[in-house]
mmCIF file of C-alpha atoms in Angstrom:
data_model
loop_
_atom_site.group_PDB
_atom_site.id
_atom_site.type_symbol
_atom_site.label_atom_id
_atom_site.label_comp_id
_atom_site.label_asym_id
_atom_site.label_seq_id
_atom_site.Cartn_x
_atom_site.Cartn_y
_atom_site.Cartn_z
ATOM 1 C CA MET Q 1 1.389 27.027 14.816
ATOM 2 C CA ASN Q 2 2.850 24.897 12.098
ATOM 3 C CA GLU Q 3 0.855 21.657 11.695
ATOM 4 C CA THR Q 4 4.053 19.608 11.369
ATOM 5 C CA SER Q 5 5.217 20.729 14.875
ATOM 6 C CA ASN Q 6 2.553 18.445 16.291
ATOM 7 C CA TYR Q 7 4.533 15.438 15.042
ATOM 8 C CA LYS Q 8 7.525 13.901 16.788
ATOM 9 C CA ILE Q 9 10.071 11.990 14.695
ATOM 10 C CA LEU Q 10 12.874 9.801 16.001
ATOM 11 C CA LEU Q 11 15.961 9.262 13.788
ATOM 12 C CA VAL Q 12 18.175 6.262 14.560
ATOM 13 C CA ASP Q 13 21.397 5.968 12.599
ATOM 14 C CA ASP Q 14 25.037 5.334 13.499
ATOM 15 C CA GLU Q 15 26.266 7.875 10.890
ATOM 16 C CA PRO Q 16 26.373 11.423 12.264
ATOM 17 C CA ASP Q 17 26.193 12.923 8.744
ATOM 18 C CA ILE Q 18 22.946 11.131 8.041
ATOM 19 C CA LEU Q 19 21.419 12.196 11.355
ATOM 20 C CA GLU Q 20 22.450 15.809 10.687
ATOM 21 C CA PHE Q 21 21.218 15.836 7.066
ATOM 22 C CA ILE Q 22 17.805 14.228 7.693
ATOM 23 C CA GLY Q 23 17.324 15.998 11.051
ATOM 24 C CA TYR Q 24 18.059 19.396 9.511
ATOM 25 C CA ASN Q 25 15.542 18.963 6.668
ATOM 26 C CA LEU Q 26 12.840 17.670 9.026
ATOM 27 C CA LYS Q 27 13.368 20.495 11.521
ATOM 28 C CA LYS Q 28 13.252 23.017 8.656
ATOM 29 C CA GLU Q 29 9.732 21.728 7.927
ATOM 30 C CA GLY Q 30 8.733 22.275 11.564
ATOM 31 C CA PHE Q 31 8.895 18.678 12.853
ATOM 32 C CA THR Q 32 10.124 17.879 16.357
ATOM 33 C CA VAL Q 33 13.160 15.677 15.850
ATOM 34 C CA LEU Q 34 14.821 13.288 18.293
ATOM 35 C CA THR Q 35 18.004 11.345 17.441
ATOM 36 C CA ALA Q 36 19.882 8.232 18.570
ATOM 37 C CA ASN Q 37 23.034 6.715 17.112
ATOM 38 C CA ASN Q 38 22.337 3.048 17.919
ATOM 39 C CA GLY Q 39 19.437 0.680 18.294
ATOM 40 C CA GLN Q 40 19.545 0.333 22.065
ATOM 41 C CA ASP Q 41 19.343 4.096 22.665
ATOM 42 C CA GLY Q 42 16.706 4.381 19.941
ATOM 43 C CA LEU Q 43 14.521 1.845 21.758
ATOM 44 C CA LYS Q 44 14.887 3.649 25.070
ATOM 45 C CA ILE Q 45 14.038 7.051 23.547
ATOM 46 C CA ALA Q 46 11.073 5.621 21.691
ATOM 47 C CA GLN Q 47 9.621 4.169 24.924
ATOM 48 C CA ALA Q 48 10.189 7.439 26.773
ATOM 49 C CA GLU Q 49 9.021 9.862 24.081
ATOM 50 C CA ASN Q 50 6.422 7.850 22.082
ATOM 51 C CA PRO Q 51 7.197 9.371 18.675
ATOM 52 C CA HIS Q 52 4.725 9.323 15.796
ATOM 53 C CA LEU Q 53 7.346 8.153 13.310
ATOM 54 C CA ILE Q 54 10.717 6.378 13.617
ATOM 55 C CA VAL Q 55 13.242 6.540 10.775
ATOM 56 C CA LEU Q 56 15.522 3.548 11.388
ATOM 57 C CA ASP Q 57 18.794 2.657 9.642
ATOM 58 C CA VAL Q 58 19.106 -1.058 8.831
ATOM 59 C CA MET Q 59 22.876 -1.500 9.023
ATOM 60 C CA MET Q 60 24.017 -0.552 12.523
ATOM 61 C CA PRO Q 61 26.576 -2.224 14.846
ATOM 62 C CA GLY Q 62 25.247 -4.016 17.912
ATOM 63 C CA MET Q 63 21.495 -4.044 17.667
ATOM 64 C CA ASP Q 64 20.750 -3.499 13.948
ATOM 65 C CA GLY Q 65 17.638 -1.948 12.533
ATOM 66 C CA ILE Q 66 15.787 -5.217 12.039
ATOM 67 C CA GLU Q 67 16.317 -6.250 15.685
ATOM 68 C CA THR Q 68 15.414 -2.781 16.894
ATOM 69 C CA CYS Q 69 12.163 -2.803 14.898
ATOM 70 C CA GLU Q 70 11.257 -6.243 16.291
ATOM 71 C CA GLU Q 71 11.769 -4.927 19.821
ATOM 72 C CA LEU Q 72 9.767 -1.787 19.094
ATOM 73 C CA ARG Q 73 6.824 -3.881 17.880
ATOM 74 C CA LYS Q 74 6.735 -5.673 21.207
ATOM 75 C CA VAL Q 75 5.960 -2.397 23.062
ATOM 76 C CA PRO Q 76 2.149 -1.933 23.335
ATOM 77 C CA ALA Q 77 2.382 1.847 23.622
ATOM 78 C CA LEU Q 78 4.168 1.969 20.259
ATOM 79 C CA LYS Q 79 1.765 -0.229 18.316
ATOM 80 C CA ASN Q 80 0.587 2.679 16.134
ATOM 81 C CA THR Q 81 4.050 4.245 15.725
ATOM 82 C CA LEU Q 82 5.169 4.259 12.098
ATOM 83 C CA VAL Q 83 8.566 2.704 11.388
ATOM 84 C CA VAL Q 84 10.451 3.543 8.190
ATOM 85 C CA PHE Q 85 13.726 1.890 7.277
ATOM 86 C CA LEU Q 86 16.684 3.558 5.673
ATOM 87 C CA THR Q 87 18.349 1.120 3.218
ATOM 88 C CA ALA Q 88 21.221 1.450 0.803
ATOM 89 C CA ARG Q 89 20.250 1.175 -2.847
ATOM 90 C CA GLY Q 90 19.893 -2.464 -3.962
ATOM 91 C CA GLU Q 91 19.546 -3.963 -0.495
ATOM 92 C CA ASP Q 92 16.387 -5.905 -1.397
ATOM 93 C CA TYR Q 93 17.057 -8.405 1.366
ATOM 94 C CA SER Q 94 16.915 -5.584 3.914
ATOM 95 C CA GLN Q 95 13.535 -4.374 2.559
ATOM 96 C CA ILE Q 96 12.053 -7.851 2.890
ATOM 97 C CA ALA Q 97 13.515 -8.409 6.317
ATOM 98 C CA GLY Q 98 12.305 -4.968 7.335
ATOM 99 C CA PHE Q 99 8.698 -5.703 6.396
ATOM 100 C CA ASP Q 100 8.932 -9.060 8.144
ATOM 101 C CA ALA Q 101 9.985 -7.187 11.284
ATOM 102 C CA GLY Q 102 6.972 -4.865 11.086
ATOM 103 C CA ALA Q 103 8.153 -1.826 9.137
ATOM 104 C CA ASP Q 104 5.588 0.424 7.433
ATOM 105 C CA ASP Q 105 7.811 1.595 4.577
ATOM 106 C CA TYR Q 106 11.417 2.018 3.525
ATOM 107 C CA ILE Q 107 13.460 4.872 2.114
ATOM 108 C CA THR Q 108 16.450 4.228 -0.147
ATOM 109 C CA LYS Q 109 19.656 6.163 0.443
ATOM 110 C CA PRO Q 110 20.714 8.550 -0.922
ATOM 111 C CA ILE Q 111 17.441 10.547 -1.012
ATOM 112 C CA LYS Q 112 16.692 14.066 -2.051
ATOM 113 C CA PRO Q 113 15.323 16.364 0.716
ATOM 114 C CA LYS Q 114 12.071 17.127 -1.153
ATOM 115 C CA VAL Q 115 11.393 13.408 -1.719
ATOM 116 C CA LEU Q 116 12.170 12.639 1.946
ATOM 117 C CA ILE Q 117 9.755 15.328 3.208
ATOM 118 C CA SER Q 118 7.078 14.188 0.756
ATOM 119 C CA ARG Q 119 7.348 10.572 1.951
ATOM 120 C CA VAL Q 120 7.308 11.558 5.647
ATOM 121 C CA LYS Q 121 4.249 13.794 5.196
ATOM 122 C CA ALA Q 122 2.383 11.072 3.292
ATOM 123 C CA LEU Q 123 3.040 8.570 6.091
ATOM 124 C CA LEU Q 124 1.988 10.993 8.818
ATOM 125 C CA LYS Q 125 -1.208 11.820 6.922
ATOM 126 C CA ARG Q 126 -2.117 8.153 7.164
ATOM 127 C CA TYR Q 127 -1.230 8.183 10.898
ATOM 128 C CA SER Q 128 -3.552 11.175 11.353
ATOM 129 C CA ASN Q 129 -6.379 9.512 9.409
ATOM 130 C CA ALA Q 130 -6.025 6.317 11.417
ATOM 131 C CA SER Q 131 -6.088 8.250 14.706
ATOM 132 C CA GLN Q 132 -9.343 9.967 13.751
ATOM 133 C CA GLU Q 133 -10.967 6.564 13.226
ATOM 134 C CA GLU Q 134 -10.113 5.183 16.618
ATOM 135 C CA GLU Q 135 -13.533 5.800 18.183
ATOM 136 C CA PRO Q 136 -15.465 2.548 18.713
ATOM 137 C CA LYS Q 137 -17.924 1.855 15.962
ATOM 138 C CA GLU Q 138 -20.796 -0.551 15.673
ATOM 139 C CA GLY Q 139 -19.657 -3.734 14.070
ATOM 140 C CA ASN Q 140 -16.049 -3.234 15.086
ATOM 141 C CA LYS Q 141 -15.484 -6.982 15.058
ATOM 142 C CA ILE Q 142 -15.385 -9.234 12.007
ATOM 143 C CA THR Q 143 -15.853 -12.952 12.537
ATOM 144 C CA VAL Q 144 -14.984 -15.324 9.733
ATOM 145 C CA GLY Q 145 -14.838 -19.003 10.672
ATOM 146 C CA ASP Q 146 -12.511 -19.345 13.627
ATOM 147 C CA LEU Q 147 -10.998 -15.903 13.169
ATOM 148 C CA VAL Q 148 -12.173 -12.813 15.058
ATOM 149 C CA ILE Q 149 -10.729 -9.481 13.969
ATOM 150 C CA ASP Q 150 -11.268 -6.593 16.398
ATOM 151 C CA ARG Q 151 -10.882 -3.233 14.598
ATOM 152 C CA GLU Q 152 -10.889 -1.185 17.813
ATOM 153 C CA LYS Q 153 -8.255 -3.193 19.681
ATOM 154 C CA TYR Q 154 -6.156 -4.096 16.641
ATOM 155 C CA MET Q 155 -6.409 -7.703 17.842
ATOM 156 C CA VAL Q 156 -6.902 -10.979 16.000
ATOM 157 C CA THR Q 157 -7.830 -14.249 17.690
ATOM 158 C CA SER Q 158 -7.866 -17.697 16.092
ATOM 159 C CA GLY Q 159 -9.895 -20.003 18.289
ATOM 160 C CA ASP Q 160 -8.393 -19.526 21.754
ATOM 161 C CA GLN Q 161 -5.095 -18.131 20.406
ATOM 162 C CA LYS Q 162 -4.344 -14.422 20.301
ATOM 163 C CA LEU Q 163 -2.278 -13.409 17.266
ATOM 164 C CA SER Q 164 0.220 -10.529 17.305
ATOM 165 C CA LEU Q 165 0.099 -8.756 13.970
ATOM 166 C CA PRO Q 166 2.113 -5.637 12.928
ATOM 167 C CA LYS Q 167 -0.068 -2.767 11.757
ATOM 168 C CA LYS Q 168 0.208 -3.358 8.031
ATOM 169 C CA GLU Q 169 -0.490 -7.074 8.357
ATOM 170 C CA PHE Q 170 -3.590 -6.269 10.430
ATOM 171 C CA GLU Q 171 -4.782 -3.724 7.890
ATOM 172 C CA LEU Q 172 -4.234 -6.151 5.058
ATOM 173 C CA LEU Q 173 -6.107 -8.934 6.820
ATOM 174 C CA LEU Q 174 -8.933 -6.547 7.708
ATOM 175 C CA LEU Q 175 -9.262 -5.429 4.107
ATOM 176 C CA LEU Q 176 -9.491 -8.950 2.741
ATOM 177 C CA ALA Q 177 -11.588 -10.491 5.494
ATOM 178 C CA ALA Q 178 -14.180 -7.669 5.479
ATOM 179 C CA LYS Q 179 -15.349 -8.971 2.099
ATOM 180 C CA PRO Q 180 -14.830 -12.736 1.884
ATOM 181 C CA ASP Q 181 -14.549 -14.162 -1.656
ATOM 182 C CA ARG Q 182 -14.085 -10.722 -3.183
ATOM 183 C CA VAL Q 183 -10.905 -10.585 -5.250
ATOM 184 C CA PHE Q 184 -8.724 -7.543 -4.472
ATOM 185 C CA THR Q 185 -6.257 -6.504 -7.127
ATOM 186 C CA ARG Q 186 -2.696 -5.714 -6.142
ATOM 187 C CA ASP Q 187 -3.318 -2.024 -6.980
ATOM 188 C CA GLU Q 188 -6.387 -1.946 -4.707
ATOM 189 C CA ILE Q 189 -4.371 -3.450 -1.875
ATOM 190 C CA TYR Q 190 -1.521 -1.007 -2.331
ATOM 191 C CA THR Q 191 -3.862 1.940 -2.288
ATOM 192 C CA SER Q 192 -5.946 0.772 0.678
ATOM 193 C CA VAL Q 193 -3.123 -0.383 2.928
ATOM 194 C CA TRP Q 194 -0.175 1.788 1.957
ATOM 195 C CA GLY Q 195 -1.804 4.773 0.217
ATOM 196 C CA ASP Q 196 -1.393 6.411 -3.168
ATOM 197 C CA ASN Q 197 1.590 8.537 -2.171
ATOM 198 C CA ILE Q 198 3.740 5.769 -0.743
ATOM 199 C CA ILE Q 199 6.090 3.788 -2.995
ATOM 200 C CA VAL Q 200 6.870 0.286 -1.834
ATOM 201 C CA GLY Q 201 8.713 -2.612 -3.402
ATOM 202 C CA ASP Q 202 7.019 -5.018 -5.751
ATOM 203 C CA ARG Q 203 7.308 -7.867 -3.288
ATOM 204 C CA THR Q 204 5.822 -5.958 -0.321
ATOM 205 C CA ILE Q 205 2.346 -7.467 -0.619
ATOM 206 C CA ASP Q 206 3.768 -10.959 -1.167
ATOM 207 C CA VAL Q 207 5.855 -10.707 2.017
ATOM 208 C CA HIS Q 208 2.848 -9.566 4.090
ATOM 209 C CA ILE Q 209 0.614 -12.295 2.627
ATOM 210 C CA ARG Q 210 3.217 -14.926 3.439
ATOM 211 C CA LYS Q 211 3.490 -13.724 7.031
ATOM 212 C CA LEU Q 212 -0.288 -13.699 7.442
ATOM 213 C CA ARG Q 213 -0.564 -17.250 6.118
ATOM 214 C CA GLU Q 214 2.050 -18.380 8.617
ATOM 215 C CA LYS Q 215 -0.101 -16.957 11.437
ATOM 216 C CA ILE Q 216 -3.712 -17.645 10.392
ATOM 217 C CA GLY Q 217 -3.195 -20.743 8.275
ATOM 218 C CA GLN Q 218 -2.412 -21.326 4.621
ATOM 219 C CA ASP Q 219 -6.027 -21.765 3.383
ATOM 220 C CA HIS Q 220 -7.653 -18.481 4.336
ATOM 221 C CA ILE Q 221 -5.980 -16.307 1.695
ATOM 222 C CA GLN Q 222 -6.020 -17.495 -1.913
ATOM 223 C CA THR Q 223 -3.789 -16.176 -4.718
ATOM 224 C CA ILE Q 224 -5.570 -15.314 -7.924
ATOM 225 C CA LYS Q 225 -2.785 -15.470 -10.473
ATOM 226 C CA GLY Q 226 -2.273 -12.294 -12.411
ATOM 227 C CA VAL Q 227 -4.904 -10.440 -10.393
ATOM 228 C CA GLY Q 228 -4.473 -10.402 -6.645
ATOM 229 C CA TYR Q 229 -5.795 -12.120 -3.517
ATOM 230 C CA LYS Q 230 -9.048 -13.069 -1.805
ATOM 231 C CA PHE Q 231 -10.088 -14.245 1.627
ATOM 232 C CA VAL Q 232 -12.047 -17.477 1.954
ATOM 233 C CA ASP Q 233 -13.730 -19.104 4.933
#
């Protein structure tokens, strides 16, 4: 049995040609492919089928990709589902908005089939690795000051307040908070949180840091100019 057949991918795009092109290439690799031509249907299918990966177009009528992603991230059963945005070349604003909404990565259209398959496989490899690490481990909570980070439950609390963090924000916070006062370079953060094989925009880390600061406070994460970031108590 093809290993890729274990993975279910949902494509959401209002352009039939895009659905057909991407769907054909993914099916040829053995993936199980579901499709929807708008955000509302994509959300319903995602809740019913619980896919491993959702490829989501940004520009759609009605509920656009950003809104759809925000709604997807509110569904507990989909908390580990990977969301990848399709954006037209040069739509930097879409990439930033997409990461704000909780996206894991973005793919720029047009894209060559081999590149598409490579990106999808790299993302799913990270999904597989994360799933294998879900067993409870000793020391699965990190407490720093008033913050408690629960690795097992993917939950963060600040005092009495529970914070809702998208997966990448959680992984970034966990990386930094696990070693307070240690300076992590931008390259180290990219590799640890997004992986060597995933290409993301230059501002990706900055966007996630900004969102974390809005949620946990401005003083916990310090910028080390020209180097990277560190977590302080």
